[in-house]
Structures are given as C-alpha cells and as structure tokens.
Amino acid sequence: MIYKKERHKQLVIRSRDLKNQGKTLFRENPEEYSELLDYEIAVEEQIFWTNRGEFFLVMKDFLDNIINFDEFETAFTLLYHKTREEFDMFVIDLKQIEKFQPSIRSDRFAGYINTIFREFEAVEDEYSTEQEVKYYVKEAYLKFQKFEE
C-alpha cells in the first residue's frame, strides 16, 4: 500500500462525521471503510515498531531465561496494552496523522506481537505450551533483529 496522508485524514474526518450522524463508514461506503482500515494497519505497524526496543528487551529476557513464562506474560501484556492505547489515541488524532510517516521495516511486526499476545490465552486454554510460545518468540525475535542491523 502506498501511504497517502491527505487521503488518510479525509477518511478519518468522513468516518467521524458519519459517526456524529449515527451512521458508520462501514455501512455507508464499505470500500472507503476498507481503505481506512488499511491506513490504520499501517499506523498500528508503525506504533508497534516504534516500541520494538521494549518488546525486544522483554523477549530477550525471556529467551535468556532471565524471566520465567509468567513474568514474561505479565511484562509483555502490560507493554502490549500500553502500545494498543497509544494506537487507539493516534488513529483519531489528525495532528498525529499529519506527522505520520510509515517505515517499510515495520511491515508485519504488529502481527507477530499480536500473535504472541494471543498465545497467552492458548496456553491458558491448553492449546499451546509455554515451550511452543518460547519457540515462536525466538523465531519472531530473530526475524526482526535482522531489520535492526
């Protein structure tokens, strides 16, 4: 996707206007809604990427056995929610959107982080093991460390 700042702002404004009228962009224009979601995904990727240092630190501590699974889950979850709150505020703030410029390096980073977060529930429901989560964390950590170089 090619990021177009002005188009992104137009869609946010249109979505707000419709919301104020008790309508939704999804119902009024599904194509524009889909386009807005694409922009929001780019923002999400960038915000998670911006916080990558904190995610990497927690992941490395877990992989190096400095913290156990429960400590990792707690630290990662707190960081995840902090980053999600940042995203939630960003997507409605036109001033933030004005300054926004996505990085190619951020592509799919949020997806990996979201998957790790969802794995905690899989462990709780016994669909996955702590060791399987650790393997996935290692895979994600190594993949994105390459982008840091």
Short mmCIF file of N, CA and C in Angstrom, two decimals:
data_model
loop_
_atom_site.label_atom_id
_atom_site.label_comp_id
_atom_site.label_asym_id
_atom_site.label_seq_id
_atom_site.Cartn_x
_atom_site.Cartn_y
_atom_site.Cartn_z
N MET A 1 0.83 -1.18 0.00
CA MET A 1 0.00 0.00 0.00
C MET A 1 0.88 1.25 0.00
N ILE A 2 0.52 2.19 -0.80
CA ILE A 2 1.20 3.49 -0.80
C ILE A 2 0.44 4.39 0.17
N TYR A 3 1.17 4.90 1.16
CA TYR A 3 0.54 5.74 2.17
C TYR A 3 0.30 7.14 1.63
N LYS A 4 -0.96 7.58 1.71
CA LYS A 4 -1.35 8.92 1.26
C LYS A 4 -1.96 9.65 2.46
N LYS A 5 -1.17 10.52 3.04
CA LYS A 5 -1.54 11.22 4.27
C LYS A 5 -2.87 11.98 4.13
N GLU A 6 -3.03 12.74 3.05
CA GLU A 6 -4.25 13.53 2.88
C GLU A 6 -5.48 12.64 2.76
N ARG A 7 -5.34 11.54 2.05
CA ARG A 7 -6.47 10.61 1.91
C ARG A 7 -6.81 9.99 3.27
N HIS A 8 -5.79 9.65 4.02
CA HIS A 8 -5.99 9.08 5.35
C HIS A 8 -6.79 10.07 6.22
N LYS A 9 -6.38 11.33 6.22
CA LYS A 9 -7.08 12.34 7.01
C LYS A 9 -8.53 12.51 6.53
N GLN A 10 -8.74 12.50 5.22
CA GLN A 10 -10.10 12.64 4.68
C GLN A 10 -11.00 11.51 5.18
N LEU A 11 -10.46 10.30 5.19
CA LEU A 11 -11.26 9.15 5.62
C LEU A 11 -11.57 9.21 7.12
N VAL A 12 -10.61 9.68 7.91
CA VAL A 12 -10.85 9.83 9.35
C VAL A 12 -11.95 10.85 9.58
N ILE A 13 -11.87 11.97 8.89
CA ILE A 13 -12.88 13.02 9.02
C ILE A 13 -14.25 12.51 8.58
N ARG A 14 -14.28 11.82 7.46
CA ARG A 14 -15.55 11.27 6.95
C ARG A 14 -16.13 10.27 7.95
N SER A 15 -15.32 9.43 8.50
CA SER A 15 -15.77 8.44 9.47
C SER A 15 -16.33 9.12 10.72
N ARG A 16 -15.65 10.17 11.19
CA ARG A 16 -16.14 10.94 12.35
C ARG A 16 -17.47 11.60 12.07
N ASP A 17 -17.56 12.22 10.88
CA ASP A 17 -18.81 12.91 10.51
C ASP A 17 -19.98 11.94 10.49
N LEU A 18 -19.75 10.77 9.92
CA LEU A 18 -20.82 9.77 9.86
C LEU A 18 -21.18 9.28 11.26
N LYS A 19 -20.18 9.11 12.10
CA LYS A 19 -20.42 8.66 13.48
C LYS A 19 -21.29 9.68 14.22
N ASN A 20 -21.01 10.97 13.99
CA ASN A 20 -21.80 12.04 14.62
C ASN A 20 -23.25 12.04 14.14
N GLN A 21 -23.48 11.47 12.96
CA GLN A 21 -24.84 11.37 12.41
C GLN A 21 -25.51 10.04 12.77
N GLY A 22 -24.80 9.24 13.58
CA GLY A 22 -25.35 7.94 13.97
C GLY A 22 -25.19 6.89 12.89
N LYS A 23 -24.27 7.12 11.97
CA LYS A 23 -24.03 6.19 10.87
C LYS A 23 -22.60 5.67 10.98
N THR A 24 -22.28 4.68 10.14
CA THR A 24 -20.91 4.16 10.12
C THR A 24 -20.38 4.17 8.69
N LEU A 25 -19.09 4.36 8.58
CA LEU A 25 -18.43 4.32 7.27
C LEU A 25 -18.59 2.92 6.67
N PHE A 26 -18.56 1.91 7.50
CA PHE A 26 -18.70 0.53 7.03
C PHE A 26 -20.02 0.34 6.26
N ARG A 27 -21.09 0.87 6.80
CA ARG A 27 -22.40 0.71 6.15
C ARG A 27 -22.58 1.66 4.96
N GLU A 28 -22.05 2.87 5.10
CA GLU A 28 -22.25 3.88 4.07
C GLU A 28 -21.37 3.67 2.85
N ASN A 29 -20.14 3.23 3.10
CA ASN A 29 -19.21 3.03 1.98
C ASN A 29 -18.16 1.99 2.37
N PRO A 30 -18.47 0.71 2.16
CA PRO A 30 -17.55 -0.36 2.56
C PRO A 30 -16.15 -0.24 1.93
N GLU A 31 -16.07 0.30 0.72
CA GLU A 31 -14.76 0.45 0.08
C GLU A 31 -13.89 1.46 0.83
N GLU A 32 -14.49 2.59 1.21
CA GLU A 32 -13.75 3.59 1.97
C GLU A 32 -13.39 3.05 3.36
N TYR A 33 -14.29 2.29 3.95
CA TYR A 33 -14.02 1.68 5.25
C TYR A 33 -12.81 0.76 5.15
N SER A 34 -12.77 -0.04 4.12
CA SER A 34 -11.64 -0.95 3.90
C SER A 34 -10.34 -0.17 3.70
N GLU A 35 -10.42 0.91 2.97
CA GLU A 35 -9.25 1.76 2.75
C GLU A 35 -8.78 2.37 4.07
N LEU A 36 -9.71 2.84 4.90
CA LEU A 36 -9.36 3.39 6.21
C LEU A 36 -8.69 2.32 7.07
N LEU A 37 -9.20 1.10 7.03
CA LEU A 37 -8.58 0.01 7.79
C LEU A 37 -7.13 -0.24 7.34
N ASP A 38 -6.88 -0.15 6.04
CA ASP A 38 -5.51 -0.30 5.54
C ASP A 38 -4.59 0.76 6.13
N TYR A 39 -5.07 1.99 6.21
CA TYR A 39 -4.28 3.06 6.82
C TYR A 39 -4.07 2.80 8.31
N GLU A 40 -5.11 2.32 8.98
CA GLU A 40 -4.98 2.04 10.40
C GLU A 40 -3.99 0.90 10.66
N ILE A 41 -3.95 -0.07 9.78
CA ILE A 41 -2.98 -1.16 9.91
C ILE A 41 -1.57 -0.60 9.78
N ALA A 42 -1.36 0.32 8.83
CA ALA A 42 -0.03 0.93 8.67
C ALA A 42 0.36 1.69 9.94
N VAL A 43 -0.60 2.38 10.55
CA VAL A 43 -0.33 3.10 11.80
C VAL A 43 0.00 2.12 12.91
N GLU A 44 -0.79 1.06 13.01
CA GLU A 44 -0.55 0.05 14.05
C GLU A 44 0.85 -0.54 13.90
N GLU A 45 1.21 -0.91 12.69
CA GLU A 45 2.53 -1.48 12.44
C GLU A 45 3.63 -0.52 12.91
N GLN A 46 3.47 0.75 12.57
CA GLN A 46 4.49 1.74 12.92
C GLN A 46 4.58 1.97 14.43
N ILE A 47 3.45 2.05 15.08
CA ILE A 47 3.46 2.28 16.53
C ILE A 47 4.09 1.10 17.26
N PHE A 48 3.73 -0.10 16.87
CA PHE A 48 4.37 -1.26 17.49
C PHE A 48 5.86 -1.27 17.18
N TRP A 49 6.23 -0.92 15.95
CA TRP A 49 7.64 -0.88 15.56
C TRP A 49 8.40 0.16 16.38
N THR A 50 7.77 1.30 16.62
CA THR A 50 8.40 2.35 17.41
C THR A 50 8.73 1.86 18.82
N ASN A 51 7.89 0.97 19.34
CA ASN A 51 8.11 0.42 20.68
C ASN A 51 8.89 -0.90 20.66
N ARG A 52 9.48 -1.21 19.53
CA ARG A 52 10.14 -2.51 19.38
C ARG A 52 11.26 -2.74 20.40
N GLY A 53 11.98 -1.69 20.77
CA GLY A 53 13.07 -1.85 21.73
C GLY A 53 12.59 -2.44 23.04
N GLU A 54 11.45 -1.97 23.50
CA GLU A 54 10.87 -2.50 24.75
C GLU A 54 10.41 -3.95 24.55
N PHE A 55 9.76 -4.22 23.41
CA PHE A 55 9.34 -5.60 23.14
C PHE A 55 10.55 -6.52 23.04
N PHE A 56 11.59 -6.07 22.33
CA PHE A 56 12.79 -6.90 22.18
C PHE A 56 13.44 -7.19 23.52
N LEU A 57 13.48 -6.21 24.40
CA LEU A 57 14.10 -6.41 25.71
C LEU A 57 13.35 -7.47 26.51
N VAL A 58 12.04 -7.39 26.55
CA VAL A 58 11.24 -8.37 27.28
C VAL A 58 11.40 -9.76 26.64
N MET A 59 11.37 -9.80 25.31
CA MET A 59 11.53 -11.07 24.60
C MET A 59 12.91 -11.68 24.89
N LYS A 60 13.94 -10.86 24.84
CA LYS A 60 15.31 -11.35 25.08
C LYS A 60 15.45 -11.87 26.51
N ASP A 61 14.90 -11.14 27.47
CA ASP A 61 14.97 -11.60 28.86
C ASP A 61 14.29 -12.96 29.01
N PHE A 62 13.20 -13.17 28.32
CA PHE A 62 12.51 -14.46 28.36
C PHE A 62 13.34 -15.55 27.68
N LEU A 63 13.87 -15.23 26.53
CA LEU A 63 14.67 -16.22 25.79
C LEU A 63 15.96 -16.58 26.53
N ASP A 64 16.52 -15.61 27.26
CA ASP A 64 17.76 -15.85 28.02
C ASP A 64 17.48 -16.39 29.42
N ASN A 65 16.23 -16.74 29.69
CA ASN A 65 15.81 -17.30 30.98
C ASN A 65 16.07 -16.36 32.16
N ILE A 66 16.09 -15.06 31.91
CA ILE A 66 16.22 -14.07 32.98
C ILE A 66 14.87 -13.93 33.67
N ILE A 67 13.79 -14.06 32.90
CA ILE A 67 12.45 -14.06 33.46
C ILE A 67 11.75 -15.35 33.03
N ASN A 68 10.82 -15.83 33.86
CA ASN A 68 10.09 -17.05 33.52
C ASN A 68 8.86 -16.71 32.67
N PHE A 69 8.12 -17.72 32.32
CA PHE A 69 6.96 -17.52 31.43
C PHE A 69 5.94 -16.56 32.05
N ASP A 70 5.62 -16.74 33.32
CA ASP A 70 4.62 -15.87 33.96
C ASP A 70 5.07 -14.42 33.98
N GLU A 71 6.34 -14.19 34.28
CA GLU A 71 6.88 -12.82 34.28
C GLU A 71 6.88 -12.24 32.87
N PHE A 72 7.20 -13.08 31.90
CA PHE A 72 7.17 -12.65 30.50
C PHE A 72 5.75 -12.27 30.10
N GLU A 73 4.80 -13.11 30.44
CA GLU A 73 3.40 -12.84 30.09
C GLU A 73 2.94 -11.51 30.68
N THR A 74 3.28 -11.27 31.94
CA THR A 74 2.87 -10.03 32.60
C THR A 74 3.52 -8.81 31.95
N ALA A 75 4.83 -8.86 31.77
CA ALA A 75 5.56 -7.72 31.19
C ALA A 75 5.11 -7.46 29.75
N PHE A 76 4.97 -8.52 28.97
CA PHE A 76 4.58 -8.39 27.57
C PHE A 76 3.16 -7.84 27.47
N THR A 77 2.26 -8.34 28.30
CA THR A 77 0.87 -7.91 28.28
C THR A 77 0.75 -6.43 28.64
N LEU A 78 1.47 -6.00 29.65
CA LEU A 78 1.45 -4.58 30.02
C LEU A 78 1.95 -3.70 28.87
N LEU A 79 3.03 -4.11 28.25
CA LEU A 79 3.60 -3.36 27.13
C LEU A 79 2.64 -3.38 25.93
N TYR A 80 2.03 -4.52 25.69
CA TYR A 80 1.07 -4.66 24.60
C TYR A 80 -0.09 -3.68 24.79
N HIS A 81 -0.66 -3.67 25.99
CA HIS A 81 -1.81 -2.79 26.24
C HIS A 81 -1.41 -1.32 26.16
N LYS A 82 -0.23 -0.99 26.64
CA LYS A 82 0.26 0.40 26.54
C LYS A 82 0.36 0.82 25.07
N THR A 83 0.88 -0.07 24.26
CA THR A 83 1.04 0.22 22.83
C THR A 83 -0.31 0.30 22.13
N ARG A 84 -1.25 -0.57 22.49
CA ARG A 84 -2.60 -0.52 21.91
C ARG A 84 -3.29 0.80 22.26
N GLU A 85 -3.11 1.25 23.50
CA GLU A 85 -3.72 2.53 23.91
C GLU A 85 -3.13 3.68 23.09
N GLU A 86 -1.83 3.62 22.86
CA GLU A 86 -1.17 4.62 22.02
C GLU A 86 -1.78 4.62 20.62
N PHE A 87 -1.99 3.43 20.07
CA PHE A 87 -2.60 3.29 18.75
C PHE A 87 -4.02 3.84 18.74
N ASP A 88 -4.81 3.48 19.76
CA ASP A 88 -6.20 3.93 19.82
C ASP A 88 -6.31 5.45 19.82
N MET A 89 -5.39 6.11 20.51
CA MET A 89 -5.39 7.58 20.55
C MET A 89 -4.90 8.16 19.22
N PHE A 90 -3.93 7.53 18.62
CA PHE A 90 -3.32 8.03 17.40
C PHE A 90 -4.31 8.07 16.24
N VAL A 91 -5.08 6.99 16.06
CA VAL A 91 -5.91 6.88 14.86
C VAL A 91 -7.03 7.91 14.78
N ILE A 92 -7.31 8.59 15.88
CA ILE A 92 -8.36 9.63 15.84
C ILE A 92 -7.78 11.04 15.92
N ASP A 93 -6.47 11.17 16.01
CA ASP A 93 -5.81 12.46 16.19
C ASP A 93 -5.22 12.94 14.86
N LEU A 94 -5.89 13.92 14.25
CA LEU A 94 -5.43 14.42 12.94
C LEU A 94 -4.04 15.04 13.01
N LYS A 95 -3.67 15.62 14.15
CA LYS A 95 -2.33 16.20 14.29
C LYS A 95 -1.27 15.11 14.23
N GLN A 96 -1.56 13.98 14.85
CA GLN A 96 -0.62 12.85 14.80
C GLN A 96 -0.52 12.30 13.38
N ILE A 97 -1.67 12.19 12.72
CA ILE A 97 -1.69 11.68 11.36
C ILE A 97 -0.88 12.60 10.44
N GLU A 98 -0.94 13.90 10.68
CA GLU A 98 -0.19 14.87 9.88
C GLU A 98 1.31 14.60 9.95
N LYS A 99 1.78 14.16 11.11
CA LYS A 99 3.22 13.91 11.30
C LYS A 99 3.62 12.48 10.93
N PHE A 100 2.64 11.64 10.65
CA PHE A 100 2.90 10.21 10.46
C PHE A 100 3.61 9.90 9.16
N GLN A 101 4.61 9.03 9.26
CA GLN A 101 5.28 8.50 8.07
C GLN A 101 5.66 7.05 8.36
N PRO A 102 5.02 6.11 7.67
CA PRO A 102 5.30 4.70 7.96
C PRO A 102 6.70 4.28 7.49
N SER A 103 7.23 3.28 8.16
CA SER A 103 8.51 2.70 7.79
C SER A 103 8.27 1.35 7.12
N ILE A 104 9.00 1.08 6.09
CA ILE A 104 8.90 -0.22 5.41
C ILE A 104 9.33 -1.33 6.37
N ARG A 105 10.27 -1.01 7.26
CA ARG A 105 10.78 -2.03 8.18
C ARG A 105 9.73 -2.50 9.18
N SER A 106 8.69 -1.70 9.40
CA SER A 106 7.68 -2.06 10.39
C SER A 106 6.69 -3.11 9.89
N ASP A 107 6.72 -3.41 8.61
CA ASP A 107 5.76 -4.31 7.99
C ASP A 107 5.68 -5.65 8.72
N ARG A 108 4.50 -6.00 9.15
CA ARG A 108 4.14 -7.27 9.80
C ARG A 108 4.62 -7.40 11.24
N PHE A 109 5.33 -6.40 11.78
CA PHE A 109 5.81 -6.50 13.16
C PHE A 109 4.64 -6.63 14.13
N ALA A 110 3.63 -5.79 13.98
CA ALA A 110 2.47 -5.84 14.89
C ALA A 110 1.78 -7.19 14.82
N GLY A 111 1.77 -7.80 13.65
CA GLY A 111 1.17 -9.12 13.51
C GLY A 111 1.85 -10.16 14.38
N TYR A 112 3.17 -10.11 14.40
CA TYR A 112 3.91 -11.04 15.26
C TYR A 112 3.61 -10.76 16.74
N ILE A 113 3.59 -9.50 17.11
CA ILE A 113 3.33 -9.13 18.50
C ILE A 113 1.91 -9.54 18.90
N ASN A 114 0.94 -9.31 18.02
CA ASN A 114 -0.43 -9.74 18.30
C ASN A 114 -0.53 -11.25 18.46
N THR A 115 0.20 -11.98 17.65
CA THR A 115 0.19 -13.44 17.74
C THR A 115 0.77 -13.90 19.07
N ILE A 116 1.88 -13.31 19.49
CA ILE A 116 2.45 -13.67 20.79
C ILE A 116 1.44 -13.40 21.89
N PHE A 117 0.80 -12.25 21.84
CA PHE A 117 -0.20 -11.90 22.85
C PHE A 117 -1.33 -12.92 22.88
N ARG A 118 -1.81 -13.33 21.73
CA ARG A 118 -2.91 -14.32 21.67
C ARG A 118 -2.46 -15.69 22.17
N GLU A 119 -1.18 -15.98 22.06
CA GLU A 119 -0.66 -17.27 22.51
C GLU A 119 -0.80 -17.45 24.03
N PHE A 120 -0.83 -16.36 24.78
CA PHE A 120 -1.00 -16.49 26.23
C PHE A 120 -2.34 -17.16 26.55
N GLU A 121 -3.36 -16.79 25.81
CA GLU A 121 -4.67 -17.41 26.00
C GLU A 121 -4.64 -18.87 25.57
N ALA A 122 -3.92 -19.16 24.50
CA ALA A 122 -3.81 -20.55 24.02
C ALA A 122 -3.14 -21.43 25.08
N VAL A 123 -2.16 -20.88 25.78
CA VAL A 123 -1.50 -21.63 26.86
C VAL A 123 -2.50 -21.85 28.00
N GLU A 124 -3.23 -20.81 28.34
CA GLU A 124 -4.21 -20.90 29.42
C GLU A 124 -5.28 -21.94 29.09
N ASP A 125 -5.69 -22.00 27.82
CA ASP A 125 -6.71 -22.95 27.38
C ASP A 125 -6.11 -24.32 27.03
N GLU A 126 -4.81 -24.45 27.21
CA GLU A 126 -4.06 -25.70 26.97
C GLU A 126 -4.05 -26.13 25.51
N TYR A 127 -4.13 -25.16 24.60
CA TYR A 127 -3.99 -25.44 23.17
C TYR A 127 -2.53 -25.33 22.75
N SER A 128 -1.74 -24.72 23.59
CA SER A 128 -0.33 -24.48 23.30
C SER A 128 0.44 -24.62 24.62
N THR A 129 1.74 -24.86 24.50
CA THR A 129 2.57 -24.98 25.70
C THR A 129 3.46 -23.75 25.84
N GLU A 130 3.99 -23.57 27.03
CA GLU A 130 4.92 -22.47 27.25
C GLU A 130 6.13 -22.61 26.34
N GLN A 131 6.58 -23.83 26.11
CA GLN A 131 7.73 -24.07 25.25
C GLN A 131 7.44 -23.70 23.80
N GLU A 132 6.23 -23.98 23.35
CA GLU A 132 5.85 -23.59 21.98
C GLU A 132 5.82 -22.08 21.84
N VAL A 133 5.34 -21.40 22.87
CA VAL A 133 5.34 -19.93 22.84
C VAL A 133 6.77 -19.43 22.80
N LYS A 134 7.64 -20.03 23.58
CA LYS A 134 9.05 -19.61 23.61
C LYS A 134 9.69 -19.80 22.22
N TYR A 135 9.37 -20.90 21.56
CA TYR A 135 9.90 -21.14 20.22
C TYR A 135 9.43 -20.05 19.26
N TYR A 136 8.15 -19.70 19.32
CA TYR A 136 7.62 -18.66 18.44
C TYR A 136 8.24 -17.30 18.76
N VAL A 137 8.41 -17.00 20.03
CA VAL A 137 9.03 -15.74 20.44
C VAL A 137 10.45 -15.67 19.87
N LYS A 138 11.18 -16.78 19.94
CA LYS A 138 12.55 -16.82 19.41
C LYS A 138 12.54 -16.57 17.90
N GLU A 139 11.64 -17.22 17.21
CA GLU A 139 11.52 -17.06 15.75
C GLU A 139 11.25 -15.59 15.40
N ALA A 140 10.29 -14.97 16.09
CA ALA A 140 9.95 -13.57 15.83
C ALA A 140 11.11 -12.66 16.19
N TYR A 141 11.73 -12.91 17.31
CA TYR A 141 12.86 -12.09 17.77
C TYR A 141 14.00 -12.11 16.75
N LEU A 142 14.36 -13.28 16.28
CA LEU A 142 15.45 -13.39 15.30
C LEU A 142 15.09 -12.73 13.98
N LYS A 143 13.86 -12.91 13.55
CA LYS A 143 13.42 -12.32 12.28
C LYS A 143 13.54 -10.80 12.31
N PHE A 144 13.07 -10.18 13.37
CA PHE A 144 13.07 -8.72 13.40
C PHE A 144 14.39 -8.13 13.86
N GLN A 145 15.25 -8.93 14.48
CA GLN A 145 16.58 -8.43 14.80
C GLN A 145 17.36 -8.13 13.51
N LYS A 146 17.08 -8.87 12.46
CA LYS A 146 17.74 -8.64 11.17
C LYS A 146 17.44 -7.24 10.65
N PHE A 147 16.25 -6.73 10.92
CA PHE A 147 15.86 -5.40 10.47
C PHE A 147 16.61 -4.30 11.23
N GLU A 148 17.07 -4.64 12.42
CA GLU A 148 17.77 -3.67 13.26
C GLU A 148 19.18 -3.40 12.77
N GLU A 149 19.74 -4.32 12.03
CA GLU A 149 21.13 -4.21 11.59
C GLU A 149 21.29 -3.23 10.45
#
